[in-house]
PDB file of C-alpha atoms in Angstrom:
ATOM      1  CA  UNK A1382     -73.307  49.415  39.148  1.00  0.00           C
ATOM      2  CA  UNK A1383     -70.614  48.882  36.465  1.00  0.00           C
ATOM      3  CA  UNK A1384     -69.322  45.546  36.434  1.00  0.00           C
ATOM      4  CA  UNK A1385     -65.811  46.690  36.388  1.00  0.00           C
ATOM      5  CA  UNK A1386     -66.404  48.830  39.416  1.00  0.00           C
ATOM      6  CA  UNK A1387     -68.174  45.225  41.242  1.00  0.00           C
ATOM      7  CA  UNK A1388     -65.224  43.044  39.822  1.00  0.00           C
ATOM      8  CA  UNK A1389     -61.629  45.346  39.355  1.00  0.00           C
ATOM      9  CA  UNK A1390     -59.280  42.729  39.449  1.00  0.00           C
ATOM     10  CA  UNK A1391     -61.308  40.456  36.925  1.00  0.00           C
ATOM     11  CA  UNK A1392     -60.947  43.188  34.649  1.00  0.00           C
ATOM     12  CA  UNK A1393     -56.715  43.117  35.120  1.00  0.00           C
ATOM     13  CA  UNK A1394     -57.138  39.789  34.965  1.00  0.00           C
ATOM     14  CA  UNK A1395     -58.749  39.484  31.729  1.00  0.00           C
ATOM     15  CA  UNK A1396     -56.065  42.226  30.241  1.00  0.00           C
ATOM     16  CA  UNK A1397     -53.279  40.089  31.422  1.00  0.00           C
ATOM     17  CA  UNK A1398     -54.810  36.795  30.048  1.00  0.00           C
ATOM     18  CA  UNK A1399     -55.113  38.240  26.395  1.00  0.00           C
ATOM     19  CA  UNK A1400     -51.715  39.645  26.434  1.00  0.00           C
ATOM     20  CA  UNK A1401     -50.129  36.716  27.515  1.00  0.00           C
ATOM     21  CA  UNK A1402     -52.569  34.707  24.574  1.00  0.00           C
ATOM     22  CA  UNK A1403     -52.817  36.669  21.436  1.00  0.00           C
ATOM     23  CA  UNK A1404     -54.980  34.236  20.117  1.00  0.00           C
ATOM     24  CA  UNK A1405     -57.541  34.107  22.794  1.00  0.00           C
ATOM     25  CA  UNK A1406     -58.413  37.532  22.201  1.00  0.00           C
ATOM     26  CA  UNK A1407     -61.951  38.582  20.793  1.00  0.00           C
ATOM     27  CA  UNK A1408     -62.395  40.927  18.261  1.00  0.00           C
ATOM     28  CA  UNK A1409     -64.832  43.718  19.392  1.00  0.00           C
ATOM     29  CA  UNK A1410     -68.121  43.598  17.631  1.00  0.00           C
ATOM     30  CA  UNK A1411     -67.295  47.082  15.723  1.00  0.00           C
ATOM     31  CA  UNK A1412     -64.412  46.223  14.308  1.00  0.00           C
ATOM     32  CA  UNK A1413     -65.346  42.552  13.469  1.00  0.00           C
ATOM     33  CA  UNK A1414     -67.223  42.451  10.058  1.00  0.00           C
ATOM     34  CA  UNK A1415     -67.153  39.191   7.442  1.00  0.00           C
ATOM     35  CA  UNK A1416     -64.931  40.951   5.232  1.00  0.00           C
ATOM     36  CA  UNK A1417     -62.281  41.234   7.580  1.00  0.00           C
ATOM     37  CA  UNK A1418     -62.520  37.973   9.526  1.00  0.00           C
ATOM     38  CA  UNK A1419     -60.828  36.150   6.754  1.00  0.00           C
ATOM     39  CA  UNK A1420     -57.671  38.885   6.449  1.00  0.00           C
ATOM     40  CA  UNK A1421     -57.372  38.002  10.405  1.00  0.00           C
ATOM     41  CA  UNK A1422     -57.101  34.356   9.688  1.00  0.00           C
ATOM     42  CA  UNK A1423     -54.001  35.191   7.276  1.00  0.00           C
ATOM     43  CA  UNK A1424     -52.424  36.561   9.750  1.00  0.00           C
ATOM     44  CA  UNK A1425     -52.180  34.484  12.779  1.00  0.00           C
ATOM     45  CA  UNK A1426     -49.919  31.805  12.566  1.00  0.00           C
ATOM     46  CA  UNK A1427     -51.401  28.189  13.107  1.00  0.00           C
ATOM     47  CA  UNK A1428     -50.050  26.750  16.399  1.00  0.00           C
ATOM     48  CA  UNK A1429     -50.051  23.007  16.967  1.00  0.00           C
ATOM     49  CA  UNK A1430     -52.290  22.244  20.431  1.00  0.00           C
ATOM     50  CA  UNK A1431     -50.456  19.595  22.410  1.00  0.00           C
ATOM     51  CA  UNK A1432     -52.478  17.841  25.574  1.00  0.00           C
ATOM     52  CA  UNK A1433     -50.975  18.215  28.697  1.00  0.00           C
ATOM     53  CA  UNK A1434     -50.076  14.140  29.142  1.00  0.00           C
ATOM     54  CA  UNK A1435     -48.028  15.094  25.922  1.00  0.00           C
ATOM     55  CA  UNK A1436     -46.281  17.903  27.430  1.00  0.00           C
ATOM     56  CA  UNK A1437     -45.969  16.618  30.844  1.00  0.00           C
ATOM     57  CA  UNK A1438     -44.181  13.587  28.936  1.00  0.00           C
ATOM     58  CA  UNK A1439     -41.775  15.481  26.983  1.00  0.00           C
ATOM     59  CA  UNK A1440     -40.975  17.782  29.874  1.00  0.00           C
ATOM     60  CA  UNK A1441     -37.166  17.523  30.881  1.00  0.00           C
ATOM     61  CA  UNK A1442     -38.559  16.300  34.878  1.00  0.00           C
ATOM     62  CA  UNK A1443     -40.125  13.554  33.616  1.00  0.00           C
ATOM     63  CA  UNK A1444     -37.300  12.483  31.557  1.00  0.00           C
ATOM     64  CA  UNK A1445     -35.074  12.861  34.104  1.00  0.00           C
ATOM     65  CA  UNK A1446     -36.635   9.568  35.790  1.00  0.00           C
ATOM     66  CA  UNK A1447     -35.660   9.365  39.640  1.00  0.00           C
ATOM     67  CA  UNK A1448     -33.971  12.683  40.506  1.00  0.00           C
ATOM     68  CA  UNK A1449     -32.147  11.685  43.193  1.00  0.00           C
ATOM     69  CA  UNK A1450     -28.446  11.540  42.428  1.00  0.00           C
ATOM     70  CA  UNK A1451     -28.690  13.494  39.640  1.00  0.00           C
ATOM     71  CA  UNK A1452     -26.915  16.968  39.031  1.00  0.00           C
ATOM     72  CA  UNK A1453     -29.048  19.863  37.664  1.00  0.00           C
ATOM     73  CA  UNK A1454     -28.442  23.490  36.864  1.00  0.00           C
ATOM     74  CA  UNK A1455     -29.529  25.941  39.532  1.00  0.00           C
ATOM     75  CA  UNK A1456     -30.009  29.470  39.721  1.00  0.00           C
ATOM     76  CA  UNK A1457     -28.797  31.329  42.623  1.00  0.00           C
ATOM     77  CA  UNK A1458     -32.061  34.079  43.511  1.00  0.00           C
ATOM     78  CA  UNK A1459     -31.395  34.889  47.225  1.00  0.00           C
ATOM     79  CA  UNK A1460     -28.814  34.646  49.718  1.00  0.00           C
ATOM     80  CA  UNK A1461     -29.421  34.840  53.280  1.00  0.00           C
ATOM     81  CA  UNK A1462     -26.341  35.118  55.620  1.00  0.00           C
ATOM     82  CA  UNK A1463     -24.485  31.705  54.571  1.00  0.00           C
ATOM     83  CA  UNK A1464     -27.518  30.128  53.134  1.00  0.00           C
ATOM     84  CA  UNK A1465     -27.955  30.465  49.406  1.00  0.00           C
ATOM     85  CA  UNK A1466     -31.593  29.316  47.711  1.00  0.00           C
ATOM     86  CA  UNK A1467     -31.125  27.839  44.807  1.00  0.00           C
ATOM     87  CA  UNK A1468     -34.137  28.018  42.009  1.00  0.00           C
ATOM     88  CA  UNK A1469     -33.960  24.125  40.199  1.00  0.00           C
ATOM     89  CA  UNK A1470     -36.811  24.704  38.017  1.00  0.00           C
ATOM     90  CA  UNK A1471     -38.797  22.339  40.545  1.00  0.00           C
ATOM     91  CA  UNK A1472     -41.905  22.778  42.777  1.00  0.00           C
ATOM     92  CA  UNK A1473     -39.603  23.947  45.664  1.00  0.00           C
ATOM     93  CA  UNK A1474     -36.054  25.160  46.196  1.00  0.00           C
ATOM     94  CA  UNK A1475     -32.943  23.869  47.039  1.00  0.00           C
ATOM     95  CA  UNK A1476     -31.628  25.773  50.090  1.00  0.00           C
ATOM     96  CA  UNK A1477     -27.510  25.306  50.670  1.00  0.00           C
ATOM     97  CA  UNK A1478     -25.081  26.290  52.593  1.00  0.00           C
ATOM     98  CA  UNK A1479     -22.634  28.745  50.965  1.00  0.00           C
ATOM     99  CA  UNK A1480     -18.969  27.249  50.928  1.00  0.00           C
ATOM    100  CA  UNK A1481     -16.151  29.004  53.040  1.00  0.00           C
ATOM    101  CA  UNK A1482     -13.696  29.377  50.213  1.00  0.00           C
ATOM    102  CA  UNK A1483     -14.399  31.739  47.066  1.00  0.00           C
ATOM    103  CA  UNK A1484     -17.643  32.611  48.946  1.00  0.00           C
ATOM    104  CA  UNK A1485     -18.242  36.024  47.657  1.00  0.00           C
ATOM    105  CA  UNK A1486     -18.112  34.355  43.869  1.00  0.00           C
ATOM    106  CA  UNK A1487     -21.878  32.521  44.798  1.00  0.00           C
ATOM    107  CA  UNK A1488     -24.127  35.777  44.751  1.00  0.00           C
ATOM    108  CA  UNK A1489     -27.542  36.247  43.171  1.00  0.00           C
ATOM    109  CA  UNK A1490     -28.370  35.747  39.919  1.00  0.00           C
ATOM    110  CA  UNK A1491     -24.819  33.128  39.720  1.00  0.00           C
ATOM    111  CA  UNK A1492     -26.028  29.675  37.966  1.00  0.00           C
ATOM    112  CA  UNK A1493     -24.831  26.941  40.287  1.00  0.00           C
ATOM    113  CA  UNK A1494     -24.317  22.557  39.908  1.00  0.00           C
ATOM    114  CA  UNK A1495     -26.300  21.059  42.389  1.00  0.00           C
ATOM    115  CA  UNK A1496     -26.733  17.008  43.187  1.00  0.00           C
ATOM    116  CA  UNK A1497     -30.272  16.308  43.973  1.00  0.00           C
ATOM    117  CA  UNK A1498     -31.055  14.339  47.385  1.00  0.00           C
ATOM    118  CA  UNK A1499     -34.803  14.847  47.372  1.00  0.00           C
ATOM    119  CA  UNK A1500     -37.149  17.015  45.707  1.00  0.00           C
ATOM    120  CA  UNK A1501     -39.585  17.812  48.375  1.00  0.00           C
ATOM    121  CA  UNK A1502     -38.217  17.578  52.487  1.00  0.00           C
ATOM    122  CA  UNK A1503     -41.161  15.975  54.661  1.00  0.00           C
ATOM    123  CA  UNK A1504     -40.784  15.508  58.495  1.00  0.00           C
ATOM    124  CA  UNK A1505     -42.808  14.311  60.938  1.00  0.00           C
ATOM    125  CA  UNK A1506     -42.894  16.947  64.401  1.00  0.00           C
ATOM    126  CA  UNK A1507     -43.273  15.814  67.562  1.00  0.00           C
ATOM    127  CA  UNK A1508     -47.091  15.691  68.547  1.00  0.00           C
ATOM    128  CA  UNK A1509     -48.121  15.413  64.433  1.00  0.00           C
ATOM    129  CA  UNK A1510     -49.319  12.152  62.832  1.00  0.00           C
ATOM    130  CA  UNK A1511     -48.297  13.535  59.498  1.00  0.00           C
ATOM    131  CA  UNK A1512     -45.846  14.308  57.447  1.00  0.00           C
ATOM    132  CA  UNK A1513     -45.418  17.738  57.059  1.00  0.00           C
ATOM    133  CA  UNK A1514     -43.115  19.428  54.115  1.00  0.00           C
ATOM    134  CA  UNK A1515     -40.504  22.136  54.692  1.00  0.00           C
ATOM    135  CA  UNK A1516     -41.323  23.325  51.084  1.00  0.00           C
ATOM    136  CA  UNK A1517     -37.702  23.057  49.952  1.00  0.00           C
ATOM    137  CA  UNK A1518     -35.483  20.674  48.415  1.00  0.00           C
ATOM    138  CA  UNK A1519     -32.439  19.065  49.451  1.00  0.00           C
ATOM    139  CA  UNK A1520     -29.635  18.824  47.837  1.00  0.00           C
ATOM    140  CA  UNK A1521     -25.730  19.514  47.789  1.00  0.00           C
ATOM    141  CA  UNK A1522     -24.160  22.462  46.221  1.00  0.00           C
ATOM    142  CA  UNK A1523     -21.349  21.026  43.812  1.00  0.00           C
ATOM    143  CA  UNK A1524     -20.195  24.607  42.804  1.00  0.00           C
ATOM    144  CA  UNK A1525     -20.306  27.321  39.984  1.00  0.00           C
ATOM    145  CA  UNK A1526     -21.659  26.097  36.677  1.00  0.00           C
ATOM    146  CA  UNK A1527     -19.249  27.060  33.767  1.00  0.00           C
ATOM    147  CA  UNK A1528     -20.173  25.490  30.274  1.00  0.00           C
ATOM    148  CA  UNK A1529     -17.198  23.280  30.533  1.00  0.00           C
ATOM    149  CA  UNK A1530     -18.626  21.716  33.588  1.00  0.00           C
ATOM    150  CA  UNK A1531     -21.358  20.228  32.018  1.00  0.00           C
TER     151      UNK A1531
END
């Protein structure tokens, strides 16, 4: 039996993972040859590695410091009834309550201001000794972001 007909998604998988990395793509053994292994080298531009501490340092989050207070750019990528949820770039998103007045101006897709209470809602239930999140954020919708806002 095939492998690809054992494994079909690691085959996807695979596809995706080289298109998304040129340079982690292997040369098949018929078309690699010494004479044009150094032509290939020419051509692919040299990219500078960073480790992740260095890009986790340099990432706008952790510069940021303590979140809470501060206003960040939201995008608006579903609206249910009066509740709009806001995408903040963070690990969850920040769910709001859409405003009475110019109400039909906050649709999907509309980038928002929004102040930042917490980035990750934890409660403890009755009957639970732990916390448990609500996998959103809270925060309070300041209004539509216009570049003279900011």
């Amino acid at each position: 039996m095939d492998s690809r007909q054992r494994f079909p998604y690691l085959s996807t998988l695979c596809r995706r993972l080289s298109l998304r990395h040129p340079s982690s793509r292997l040369p098949s053994s018929a078309a690699f040859s010494s004479e044009s292994a150094p032509a290939q080298e020419e051509k692919t531009p040299e990219k500078k590695s960073s480790s992740f501490a260095s890009l986790l340092r340099q990432s706008s989050w952790i510069q940021m410091g303590d979140p809470k207070g501060k206003v960040v750019v939201g995008e608006v990528y579903h609206v249910i009834e009066d509740d709009l949820y806001i995408d903040i770039g963070h690990k969850f998103p920040c769910v709001c309550r859409k405003p009475r007045n110019n109400s039909e101006n906050f649709r999907r897709g509309v980038k928002v201001r929004v102040l930042i209470k917490s980035l990750e809602l934890s409660q403890k239930f009755l009957g639970y000794e732990n916390e448990m999140t609500l996998m959103e954020a809270d925060g309070v919708l300041l209004g539509l972001y216009s570049k003279s806002s900011s």
